[in-house]
Coordinates of C-alpha atoms (C1' of nucleotides) in Angstrom, one line a residue:
Chain A
M715 CA -19.9 -48.6 120.5
Y716 CA -20.1 -47.1 117.1
P717 CA -19.1 -43.6 117.3
T718 CA -21.4 -41.4 115.9
F719 CA -19.3 -38.2 115.5
R720 CA -19.3 -38.7 111.7
Y721 CA -22.9 -38.0 111.5
H722 CA -23.0 -35.5 114.2
A723 CA -20.6 -33.1 111.8
L724 CA -23.7 -33.8 109.2
A725 CA -26.6 -32.9 111.4
N726 CA -28.0 -32.6 114.4
L727 CA -29.4 -35.8 115.3
S728 CA -33.1 -36.4 116.9
A729 CA -32.8 -38.8 120.1
D730 CA -35.1 -41.1 117.2
E731 CA -32.5 -41.0 114.9
E732 CA -29.4 -41.1 117.4
S733 CA -31.0 -44.9 118.8
A734 CA -31.9 -46.0 115.1
L735 CA -28.3 -45.5 114.2
L736 CA -27.1 -47.0 117.2
S737 CA -29.5 -50.1 116.8
L738 CA -28.2 -50.6 113.0
G739 CA -25.3 -52.9 114.2
D740 CA -25.5 -56.4 115.6
R741 CA -23.3 -57.5 118.6
E742 CA -19.7 -56.5 118.3
A743 CA -16.9 -58.7 116.4
R744 CA -13.5 -58.6 117.7
W745 CA -10.6 -58.9 115.3
K746 CA -6.8 -59.7 115.7
A747 CA -4.3 -58.0 113.8
G748 CA -4.4 -58.8 110.2
E749 CA -7.4 -60.7 110.1
T750 CA -9.3 -60.8 106.7
I751 CA -13.1 -59.6 108.0
Q752 CA -14.1 -59.7 104.1
R753 CA -12.2 -61.0 100.9
E754 CA -13.0 -59.7 97.9
G755 CA -15.1 -61.7 95.5
D756 CA -17.3 -62.9 98.2
T757 CA -21.1 -62.4 98.5
V758 CA -21.9 -60.2 100.8
H759 CA -25.2 -59.6 102.8
G760 CA -24.4 -56.2 104.6
F761 CA -21.6 -53.9 105.8
Y762 CA -19.6 -53.1 108.8
L763 CA -20.0 -50.4 111.4
H764 CA -16.0 -49.2 112.6
V765 CA -15.7 -49.2 116.2
S766 CA -12.2 -49.3 117.0
G767 CA -8.5 -50.5 115.7
W768 CA -7.0 -49.5 112.0
I769 CA -8.4 -51.6 109.5
H770 CA -7.7 -51.3 105.5
S771 CA -9.5 -52.3 102.1
S772 CA -7.5 -53.4 99.0
L773 CA -7.8 -54.8 95.9
V774 CA -5.3 -56.9 94.1
M775 CA -4.7 -55.8 90.5
R776 CA -4.1 -58.4 87.5
S777 CA -0.4 -57.8 87.8
G778 CA -0.5 -59.0 91.2
A779 CA -0.2 -55.4 92.8
R780 CA -1.7 -54.8 95.9
L781 CA -3.9 -51.3 96.0
I782 CA -5.1 -50.2 99.3
Q783 CA -7.8 -48.1 98.6
K784 CA -8.3 -46.8 102.4
V785 CA -7.1 -46.9 105.8
H786 CA -10.1 -47.1 107.7
L787 CA -10.7 -45.3 111.3
P788 CA -13.2 -45.3 113.8
G789 CA -16.4 -44.1 112.7
D790 CA -16.0 -45.2 109.1
M791 CA -18.5 -47.7 107.3
L792 CA -17.0 -50.7 105.4
G793 CA -18.2 -52.2 102.7
T794 CA -20.9 -50.0 101.6
P795 CA -20.0 -49.9 98.1
N796 CA -20.9 -53.7 98.1
M797 CA -24.7 -52.7 98.2
A798 CA -24.6 -52.1 94.6
L799 CA -23.0 -55.6 93.9
D800 CA -23.2 -59.1 94.2
R801 CA -19.7 -59.6 95.0
A802 CA -17.3 -57.5 97.2
A803 CA -15.1 -55.2 95.4
D804 CA -12.5 -55.4 98.0
T805 CA -10.9 -57.2 101.0
I806 CA -11.0 -55.4 104.1
T807 CA -8.0 -56.5 107.0
T808 CA -7.3 -55.3 110.0
I809 CA -4.1 -53.6 110.8
T810 CA -4.4 -53.6 114.3
S811 CA -6.9 -55.7 116.5
A812 CA -10.0 -54.0 115.8
V813 CA -14.0 -54.1 116.3
T814 CA -16.7 -53.7 114.0
S815 CA -20.8 -54.6 114.2
F816 CA -22.2 -55.7 111.1
V817 CA -25.6 -54.4 109.3
P818 CA -27.7 -56.6 107.3
F819 CA -28.6 -54.7 104.2
E820 CA -32.5 -55.6 105.2
R821 CA -31.9 -53.5 108.4
F822 CA -30.1 -50.9 106.5
R823 CA -33.1 -50.6 103.8
D824 CA -35.6 -50.3 106.7
L825 CA -33.7 -47.1 107.3
F826 CA -34.9 -45.6 103.9
Y827 CA -38.6 -46.7 104.8
H828 CA -38.1 -45.2 108.4
Q829 CA -36.1 -42.8 108.7
P830 CA -35.8 -40.8 105.8
R831 CA -33.4 -38.1 107.2
L832 CA -30.8 -40.6 108.5
A833 CA -30.8 -42.0 105.0
M834 CA -30.2 -38.9 103.5
L835 CA -27.5 -38.3 106.1
F836 CA -25.9 -41.7 105.3
T837 CA -25.9 -40.7 101.5
F838 CA -24.3 -37.3 102.3
A839 CA -21.3 -39.7 104.4
V840 CA -21.3 -41.6 101.0
Q841 CA -20.7 -38.8 98.9
M842 CA -18.1 -37.5 101.3
E843 CA -16.2 -40.8 100.5
R844 CA -16.5 -40.0 97.1
L845 CA -15.3 -36.6 97.4
S846 CA -12.1 -38.1 99.3
L847 CA -11.7 -40.6 96.7
M848 CA -11.3 -37.6 94.2
D849 CA -9.1 -35.8 96.1
T850 CA -7.1 -39.2 96.3
L851 CA -7.3 -39.5 92.9
A852 CA -6.4 -35.9 92.0
V853 CA -2.8 -36.7 94.0
T854 CA -2.1 -40.3 92.8
G855 CA -0.2 -40.2 89.9
R856 CA 0.0 -36.6 89.3
A857 CA 1.9 -35.2 92.7
S858 CA 5.6 -36.2 93.7
A859 CA 6.1 -38.8 96.3
R860 CA 7.0 -36.0 98.6
E861 CA 3.5 -34.3 98.2
Q862 CA 1.7 -37.6 98.3
L863 CA 3.2 -38.5 101.9
A864 CA 2.6 -34.8 103.2
R865 CA -1.0 -35.3 102.2
L866 CA -1.3 -38.8 103.1
F867 CA 0.1 -37.6 106.8
L868 CA -1.9 -34.4 107.2
D869 CA -5.1 -36.5 106.2
L870 CA -4.2 -39.5 109.2
H871 CA -3.8 -36.4 111.2
T872 CA -7.0 -34.8 110.8
R873 CA -8.6 -37.7 110.9
L874 CA -7.4 -39.1 114.0
T875 CA -7.7 -35.7 115.6
P876 CA -11.4 -36.2 116.9
L877 CA -10.6 -39.5 117.8
G878 CA -8.4 -38.0 120.6
V879 CA -5.4 -39.8 120.1
V880 CA -3.4 -36.8 118.8
S881 CA -1.4 -35.0 121.0
N882 CA 1.1 -32.6 120.3
D883 CA 0.8 -33.6 116.8
T884 CA 2.1 -37.3 117.8
F885 CA 0.0 -40.1 116.9
E886 CA 0.6 -44.0 116.5
L887 CA 1.2 -45.0 113.2
P888 CA 0.9 -49.0 112.8
L889 CA 1.3 -48.6 109.1
T890 CA 4.4 -50.7 107.4
Q891 CA 6.2 -49.0 104.5
E892 CA 4.8 -51.3 102.1
M893 CA 1.3 -50.6 103.1
I894 CA 1.9 -46.9 102.8
G895 CA 3.2 -47.8 99.2
D896 CA 0.4 -49.8 98.4
L897 CA -1.7 -46.5 99.6
T898 CA 0.2 -44.3 97.8
G899 CA 1.1 -46.2 94.3
I900 CA 4.8 -45.8 95.3
T901 CA 7.1 -48.9 95.8
A902 CA 8.2 -49.5 99.2
V903 CA 11.9 -48.3 98.7
H904 CA 11.0 -45.2 97.2
V905 CA 8.4 -44.6 100.5
N906 CA 11.7 -45.3 102.6
R907 CA 13.8 -43.0 100.9
T908 CA 11.3 -40.2 100.7
L909 CA 10.1 -40.8 104.5
R910 CA 14.3 -40.0 105.5
V911 CA 14.2 -36.8 102.9
L912 CA 11.1 -35.4 105.0
R913 CA 13.0 -36.6 108.3
E914 CA 16.2 -34.6 107.2
E915 CA 13.9 -31.7 106.6
G916 CA 12.7 -31.7 109.7
L917 CA 9.0 -32.2 108.9
I918 CA 8.4 -35.2 110.5
E919 CA 9.9 -37.4 113.1
Q920 CA 9.5 -41.2 114.1
K921 CA 10.3 -43.4 117.2
G922 CA 9.1 -46.6 116.3
H923 CA 5.4 -46.8 115.6
L924 CA 5.0 -43.2 117.3
F925 CA 4.8 -40.4 114.6
Q926 CA 5.1 -36.9 114.9
I927 CA 4.4 -34.0 112.2
L928 CA 7.0 -31.6 113.6
D929 CA 6.1 -28.7 111.1
L930 CA 2.2 -28.7 110.2
E931 CA 2.2 -25.5 108.2
R932 CA 5.4 -27.0 106.0
L933 CA 3.8 -30.2 105.4
Q934 CA 0.7 -28.5 104.8
A935 CA 2.5 -26.0 102.3
I936 CA 3.8 -29.3 100.6
A937 CA 0.3 -31.3 100.5
P938 CA -1.4 -30.6 97.1
I939 CA -5.1 -30.5 98.3
R940 CA -6.2 -30.1 101.9
P941 CA -9.1 -32.6 103.8
R942 CA -12.2 -31.5 103.3
T943 CA -15.1 -30.6 105.8
P944 CA -19.0 -31.5 105.2
R945 CA -21.6 -28.8 105.4
F946 CA -23.2 -29.1 108.6
E947 CA -27.5 -29.5 108.2
P948 CA -27.9 -27.9 104.9
D949 CA -31.3 -26.0 104.7
W950 CA -33.2 -27.7 102.9
L951 CA -32.3 -31.0 104.7
S952 CA -35.5 -31.3 106.4
S953 CA -38.7 -31.2 104.6
S954 CA -40.9 -28.3 105.8
R955 CA -43.9 -30.7 105.9
E956 CA -42.6 -33.7 107.8
G957 CA -39.7 -35.3 110.0
N958 CA -38.7 -31.7 111.4
S959 CA -39.0 -32.8 115.0
N960 CA -35.2 -32.4 114.8
A961 CA -34.3 -29.0 116.4
A962 CA -33.9 -30.5 119.7
A963 CA -30.5 -32.1 119.4
S964 CA -28.5 -35.2 121.3
Chain B
M383 CA -35.5 -36.0 78.3
Y384 CA -33.4 -37.3 81.1
P385 CA -32.3 -41.3 80.1
T386 CA -33.6 -43.6 83.1
F387 CA -31.8 -46.6 81.5
R388 CA -29.0 -46.3 84.6
Y389 CA -32.0 -46.6 87.3
H390 CA -33.5 -49.5 85.1
A391 CA -30.3 -51.5 85.2
L392 CA -30.5 -51.3 89.1
A393 CA -34.2 -52.3 89.2
N394 CA -37.5 -52.7 87.5
L395 CA -39.1 -49.2 88.2
S396 CA -43.1 -49.2 89.0
A397 CA -45.0 -46.6 87.0
D398 CA -44.8 -44.3 89.8
E399 CA -41.4 -44.5 90.4
E400 CA -40.9 -43.9 86.9
S401 CA -42.6 -40.7 86.8
A402 CA -41.0 -39.6 90.3
L403 CA -37.7 -39.9 88.7
L404 CA -38.4 -37.7 85.8
S405 CA -40.2 -35.2 87.1
L406 CA -37.5 -34.3 89.3
G407 CA -35.7 -32.2 87.0
D408 CA -36.7 -28.7 85.7
R409 CA -37.1 -27.7 82.1
E410 CA -34.2 -28.6 80.2
A411 CA -30.6 -26.2 79.6
R412 CA -29.2 -26.5 76.6
W413 CA -25.1 -25.4 76.2
K414 CA -22.8 -24.8 73.3
A415 CA -19.6 -26.5 73.4
G416 CA -16.9 -25.4 75.9
E417 CA -19.2 -23.9 78.4
T418 CA -19.0 -24.2 82.0
I419 CA -22.0 -24.8 83.7
Q420 CA -21.0 -24.9 87.5
R421 CA -17.7 -23.7 88.7
E422 CA -15.1 -25.1 91.5
G423 CA -16.1 -23.2 94.4
D424 CA -19.7 -21.7 93.5
T425 CA -22.4 -22.0 95.9
V426 CA -24.5 -24.5 94.6
H427 CA -28.7 -25.3 95.4
G428 CA -29.2 -28.2 93.4
F429 CA -27.6 -30.8 90.6
Y430 CA -28.0 -31.8 86.8
L431 CA -29.5 -34.7 85.1
H432 CA -27.7 -35.1 82.3
V433 CA -29.4 -35.5 78.8
S434 CA -27.0 -35.5 75.9
G435 CA -23.8 -34.2 75.0
W436 CA -20.4 -35.0 76.6
I437 CA -19.3 -33.2 79.7
H438 CA -16.4 -33.4 82.1
S439 CA -15.9 -32.2 85.7
S440 CA -12.6 -30.9 86.6
L441 CA -10.3 -29.8 89.4
V442 CA -7.6 -27.4 89.3
M443 CA -4.9 -28.0 91.8
R444 CA -2.3 -25.8 93.4
S445 CA -0.1 -26.8 90.8
G446 CA -2.0 -25.0 88.1
A447 CA -2.6 -28.5 86.5
R448 CA -6.1 -29.7 85.6
L449 CA -7.5 -33.3 86.8
I450 CA -10.4 -33.9 84.6
Q451 CA -12.5 -36.6 87.2
K452 CA -14.6 -38.0 84.9
V453 CA -16.3 -37.7 81.7
H454 CA -19.9 -37.4 81.7
L455 CA -22.2 -39.1 79.3
P456 CA -26.3 -39.1 79.2
G457 CA -27.8 -40.8 82.1
D458 CA -25.4 -39.6 84.7
M459 CA -26.5 -37.0 87.2
L460 CA -23.6 -34.5 87.9
G461 CA -22.6 -32.4 90.6
T462 CA -24.2 -34.9 93.3
P463 CA -21.4 -34.9 95.6
N464 CA -21.8 -31.1 96.3
M465 CA -25.2 -31.9 98.1
A466 CA -22.7 -32.7 101.2
L467 CA -20.8 -29.1 100.7
D468 CA -21.4 -25.6 101.0
R469 CA -19.4 -24.8 97.8
A470 CA -19.0 -26.9 94.1
A471 CA -16.2 -29.5 94.8
D472 CA -15.4 -29.2 90.8
T473 CA -16.1 -27.3 87.6
I474 CA -18.6 -28.8 85.2
T475 CA -18.0 -28.1 81.7
T476 CA -19.1 -28.9 78.1
I477 CA -17.1 -30.5 75.8
T478 CA -19.3 -30.9 72.9
S479 CA -23.1 -29.0 73.2
A480 CA -25.0 -30.4 75.8
V481 CA -28.1 -30.5 77.5
T482 CA -28.9 -30.9 81.5
S483 CA -31.9 -30.6 83.7
F484 CA -31.3 -29.1 87.0
V485 CA -32.5 -30.7 90.4
P486 CA -33.1 -28.3 92.9
F487 CA -32.0 -30.4 96.4
E488 CA -35.3 -29.6 97.8
R489 CA -37.1 -31.6 95.3
F490 CA -34.4 -34.3 95.8
R491 CA -34.8 -34.6 99.5
D492 CA -39.0 -35.3 98.7
L493 CA -37.7 -38.5 96.9
F494 CA -36.1 -39.4 100.7
Y495 CA -39.5 -39.0 102.0
H496 CA -42.1 -40.1 99.6
Q497 CA -40.0 -42.5 97.3
P498 CA -37.8 -44.4 99.5
R499 CA -37.2 -47.1 97.4
L500 CA -35.7 -45.0 94.4
A501 CA -33.7 -42.8 96.7
M502 CA -32.3 -46.1 98.1
L503 CA -31.5 -46.4 93.7
F504 CA -30.1 -43.1 94.1
T505 CA -27.9 -44.4 96.5
F506 CA -26.6 -47.1 94.7
A507 CA -26.0 -45.1 91.6
V508 CA -23.5 -43.1 93.9
Q509 CA -22.1 -46.3 95.0
M510 CA -21.3 -47.2 91.5
E511 CA -19.9 -44.1 91.0
R512 CA -17.5 -44.3 93.9
L513 CA -16.7 -47.7 92.6
S514 CA -15.9 -46.4 89.4
L515 CA -13.5 -43.8 91.1
M516 CA -11.9 -46.6 92.8
D517 CA -11.4 -48.4 89.9
T518 CA -9.7 -45.3 88.5
L519 CA -7.5 -45.0 91.5
A520 CA -6.5 -48.7 91.0
V521 CA -4.8 -47.8 87.2
T522 CA -3.8 -43.8 87.7
G523 CA -0.6 -43.5 88.9
R524 CA -0.1 -47.4 88.8
A525 CA -0.4 -48.9 85.5
S526 CA 1.4 -47.8 82.4
A527 CA 0.4 -45.1 79.8
R528 CA -0.5 -47.7 77.4
E529 CA -3.0 -49.7 79.6
Q530 CA -4.3 -46.3 81.1
L531 CA -5.4 -45.6 77.8
A532 CA -6.7 -49.1 77.1
R533 CA -9.3 -48.6 80.3
L534 CA -10.3 -45.9 79.0
F535 CA -11.6 -46.5 75.5
L536 CA -12.7 -49.8 76.8
D537 CA -14.7 -47.7 79.7
L538 CA -15.8 -45.2 77.2
H539 CA -17.1 -48.2 74.8
T540 CA -19.1 -49.7 77.1
R541 CA -20.8 -47.0 78.8
L542 CA -21.8 -45.3 74.6
T543 CA -22.5 -48.8 74.2
P544 CA -26.5 -48.4 76.0
L545 CA -26.6 -45.0 74.2
G546 CA -26.6 -46.7 70.6
V547 CA -23.8 -44.6 69.3
V548 CA -21.5 -47.4 69.0
S549 CA -21.5 -49.4 65.6
N550 CA -18.8 -51.8 64.5
D551 CA -16.7 -50.8 67.7
T552 CA -16.4 -47.3 66.3
F553 CA -17.3 -44.0 67.9
E554 CA -17.0 -40.2 67.8
L555 CA -14.6 -39.4 70.4
P556 CA -14.8 -35.6 70.9
L557 CA -11.9 -35.5 73.7
T558 CA -8.6 -33.5 72.4
Q559 CA -5.2 -35.5 73.3
E560 CA -4.6 -32.7 76.2
M561 CA -7.9 -33.8 77.8
I562 CA -7.1 -37.2 77.6
G563 CA -3.8 -36.3 79.2
D564 CA -5.9 -34.2 82.2
L565 CA -8.1 -37.6 82.5
T566 CA -5.1 -40.2 83.1
G567 CA -2.4 -38.0 84.5
I568 CA -0.3 -38.0 81.6
T569 CA 1.0 -35.3 79.5
A570 CA -0.7 -34.5 76.3
V571 CA 2.9 -35.5 74.3
H572 CA 3.3 -38.7 76.3
V573 CA -0.7 -39.4 75.4
N574 CA 0.5 -38.7 71.8
R575 CA 3.2 -41.1 71.6
T576 CA 1.1 -43.7 73.1
L577 CA -1.7 -43.6 70.7
R578 CA 0.6 -43.7 68.1
V579 CA 2.1 -46.9 69.5
L580 CA -1.6 -48.5 69.8
R581 CA -2.1 -47.5 66.5
E582 CA 1.0 -49.2 64.9
E583 CA 0.3 -52.3 66.8
G584 CA -3.3 -52.6 65.2
L585 CA -5.2 -52.0 68.1
I586 CA -7.0 -48.5 67.4
E587 CA -7.6 -46.2 64.6
Q588 CA -8.6 -42.3 64.1
K589 CA -10.1 -41.0 61.4
G590 CA -10.4 -37.3 62.9
H591 CA -12.8 -37.3 65.9
L592 CA -14.0 -40.9 64.7
F593 CA -12.4 -43.6 66.8
Q594 CA -12.3 -47.4 66.1
I595 CA -11.3 -50.1 68.3
L596 CA -9.7 -52.7 65.9
D597 CA -9.0 -55.3 68.5
L598 CA -11.3 -55.3 71.6
E599 CA -9.9 -58.5 72.8
R600 CA -6.2 -57.6 72.9
L601 CA -7.4 -54.2 74.5
Q602 CA -9.3 -56.0 76.8
A603 CA -6.0 -58.0 78.0
I604 CA -4.3 -55.2 78.1
A605 CA -6.4 -53.2 80.5
P606 CA -5.7 -53.6 83.9
I607 CA -9.4 -53.6 85.0
R608 CA -12.7 -54.3 83.7
P609 CA -15.9 -52.1 84.1
R610 CA -18.3 -53.3 86.8
T611 CA -22.1 -53.9 86.3
P612 CA -24.3 -53.4 89.0
R613 CA -26.4 -56.0 90.5
F614 CA -29.9 -56.1 89.4
E615 CA -32.4 -55.3 92.0
P616 CA -31.0 -57.6 95.4
D617 CA -33.8 -59.3 96.9
W618 CA -33.4 -57.5 100.2
L619 CA -34.3 -54.0 98.2
S620 CA -37.8 -53.9 98.8
S621 CA -39.3 -54.1 102.4
S622 CA -41.5 -56.8 102.9
R623 CA -43.9 -54.9 104.7
E624 CA -44.4 -52.0 102.5
G625 CA -43.3 -50.0 98.9
N626 CA -43.6 -53.7 97.3
S627 CA -45.6 -52.9 94.4
N628 CA -43.1 -52.7 92.5
A629 CA -43.1 -56.2 91.0
A630 CA -45.0 -54.9 88.0
A631 CA -42.1 -53.3 85.9
S632 CA -42.7 -50.2 83.6
Chain C
dC472 C1' 18.6 -68.5 120.0
dG473 C1' 17.6 -67.8 115.3
dC474 C1' 14.4 -67.0 111.7
dG475 C1' 11.3 -63.6 109.3
dC476 C1' 9.9 -59.3 108.6
dG477 C1' 10.4 -54.5 108.0
dC478 C1' 13.6 -51.0 107.4
dT479 C1' 17.8 -49.2 104.9
dT480 C1' 20.9 -48.2 101.4
dG481 C1' 23.3 -48.8 96.8
dA482 C1' 23.7 -49.2 91.9
dC483 C1' 21.4 -49.1 87.7
dC484 C1' 17.5 -48.3 84.5
dA485 C1' 13.5 -47.0 82.4
dG486 C1' 9.3 -44.9 81.3
dA487 C1' 7.3 -40.5 81.6
dC488 C1' 8.3 -35.4 81.7
dT489 C1' 10.0 -30.7 80.0
dC490 C1' 11.2 -27.7 76.0
dA491 C1' 11.2 -27.0 71.5
dA492 C1' 10.2 -26.7 67.0
dC493 C1' 7.1 -27.8 63.0
dT494 C1' 2.6 -28.9 60.7
dG495 C1' -2.1 -28.9 59.6
dT496 C1' -6.5 -27.0 60.1
dT497 C1' -9.9 -24.0 61.8
dG498 C1' -12.0 -19.8 62.4
dT499 C1' -12.3 -15.0 61.9
dG500 C1' -11.5 -10.0 60.8
dG501 C1' -10.1 -7.3 57.6
Chain D
dC854 C1' -11.0 -14.0 50.3
dC855 C1' -6.8 -14.0 51.9
dA856 C1' -3.9 -13.6 56.4
dC857 C1' -3.1 -14.2 60.4
dA858 C1' -3.9 -16.1 65.3
dA859 C1' -5.0 -20.1 67.8
dC860 C1' -5.3 -24.6 68.8
dA861 C1' -4.8 -29.6 68.4
dG862 C1' -1.4 -32.8 66.9
dT863 C1' 3.1 -34.7 65.8
dT864 C1' 8.1 -35.3 66.6
dG865 C1' 12.8 -35.2 68.7
dA866 C1' 16.5 -34.3 72.4
dG867 C1' 17.8 -34.3 76.9
dT868 C1' 16.5 -35.0 81.9
dC869 C1' 14.9 -37.0 86.5
dT870 C1' 11.7 -39.3 89.3
dG871 C1' 11.0 -43.2 90.5
dG872 C1' 11.2 -48.4 89.5
dT873 C1' 14.1 -52.8 89.9
dC874 C1' 17.6 -55.8 91.9
dA875 C1' 20.0 -56.7 95.3
dA876 C1' 22.4 -56.6 99.8
dG877 C1' 22.5 -56.1 104.7
dC878 C1' 20.6 -54.7 109.2
dG879 C1' 18.0 -54.9 113.5
dC880 C1' 14.8 -56.6 116.4
dG881 C1' 10.6 -59.0 118.1
dC882 C1' 8.7 -63.6 118.7
dG883 C1' 8.3 -68.0 119.2

DNA sequence: CGCGCGCTTGACCAGACTCAACTGTTGTGG
DNA sequence: CCACAACAGTTGAGTCTGGTCAAGCGCGCG
């Protein structure tokens, strides 16, 4: 089932809203590691709720280089930008085995007609994605490899924490060095070198796919930017006239 | 008056929708060149419709480096990501003299309650911004200075054309080389050198602030990415049950 | 058991940065 | 109305981060 904590971070949902959100998606689809959910250029009819597993979305540039736009984690919504296009902007591929739930655009549209407040929260979520892209942009191409990796690991750390899979600053990291490279715009070779430096400095530790942040504070000092948190339920969110039945939280 | 062509590119607006869109903004505010409309960290109560002039939004990083996130042109909406935050994410500054119109979040929220289709188009516009950020990200830090500048000029060319200020591939370019640097993540010094190369290659020409693209085709061949166009009025956009009174376009 | 993928390391190279100096233009105050 | 400050643009010299190419290693899986 789609984890709704992302929406609960934006506002208290009424029971109505919660169930509307949960009934957005079709029956869940299970994917093996390395499968392609959607290919750049495909015609699209909806988007995906991310239920479990690691997934990434990528672009292939004319030069042949692959750009990984983002690593998606459960709770994310995948492929929503395509609603404004006729062909998919990016390729969505599973990293580990994963579960998704498809949302046809028609059902999504009904949200705007019947659940205006939820539609607004959706728009907030999109804005948060946009902000995170802005932050990535601020770092990519401007910060050093060291700084970029620091930011990446901190970002994953904060996003994985609400999923309950981080303990003692340790988590599974199913990304290859090449993926990390495509994610940051750094060569895999240089990622390797930089990781070694971070390890030598006692900032991080890797045992197979198990990844540990040894010195969170120092890593935060290196990272040029800190993850953002959305504002919870701004006072203007609910109309004074209607749709105000949301004081009762779920 | 706010130019609505951006919305007309997304769908035919009913007369109702058109007037709802136009009545979003307060009385227009005039700014001189170099004024700051909003500062990073300010508390925000709304966003801005961009009526005329050149404006940019920027971030200052811990290192002191400035990142120009985007150059805004008339028809854009400024500062909308802040709706999900309690403090402004970026600083909005005029490049030339400019005119804006303020939209308080309350009035924006009412759009979702009374004009669901327009609210959806707003969300589309946000998604397009997100896509453009994705494309910028694909280039920044991955492409060479030459390629980045090619892309920047092509982007401005396509965005300025609907404003009717481009003739014979020539337009006013009020950006300093330092701004271009902050926009692309390149040093002003290197921007200068790269511009000289492009000039020597007969790709562009500059006479003061007048900028001309001499060889559009070759510039497009250099640019790693092409500007996107949104899909016009996807068939699922309007509900079959309600809000279907939009066949009559404006 | 061997193939292949991901990781590691070395040697060399180059695009972009830094620092610095100089020019031309604009605008402003004495 | 001139002098000067401030700023945008230009160019050179030297440096360095990160890319390229290449080779070797180790582990998991078929």
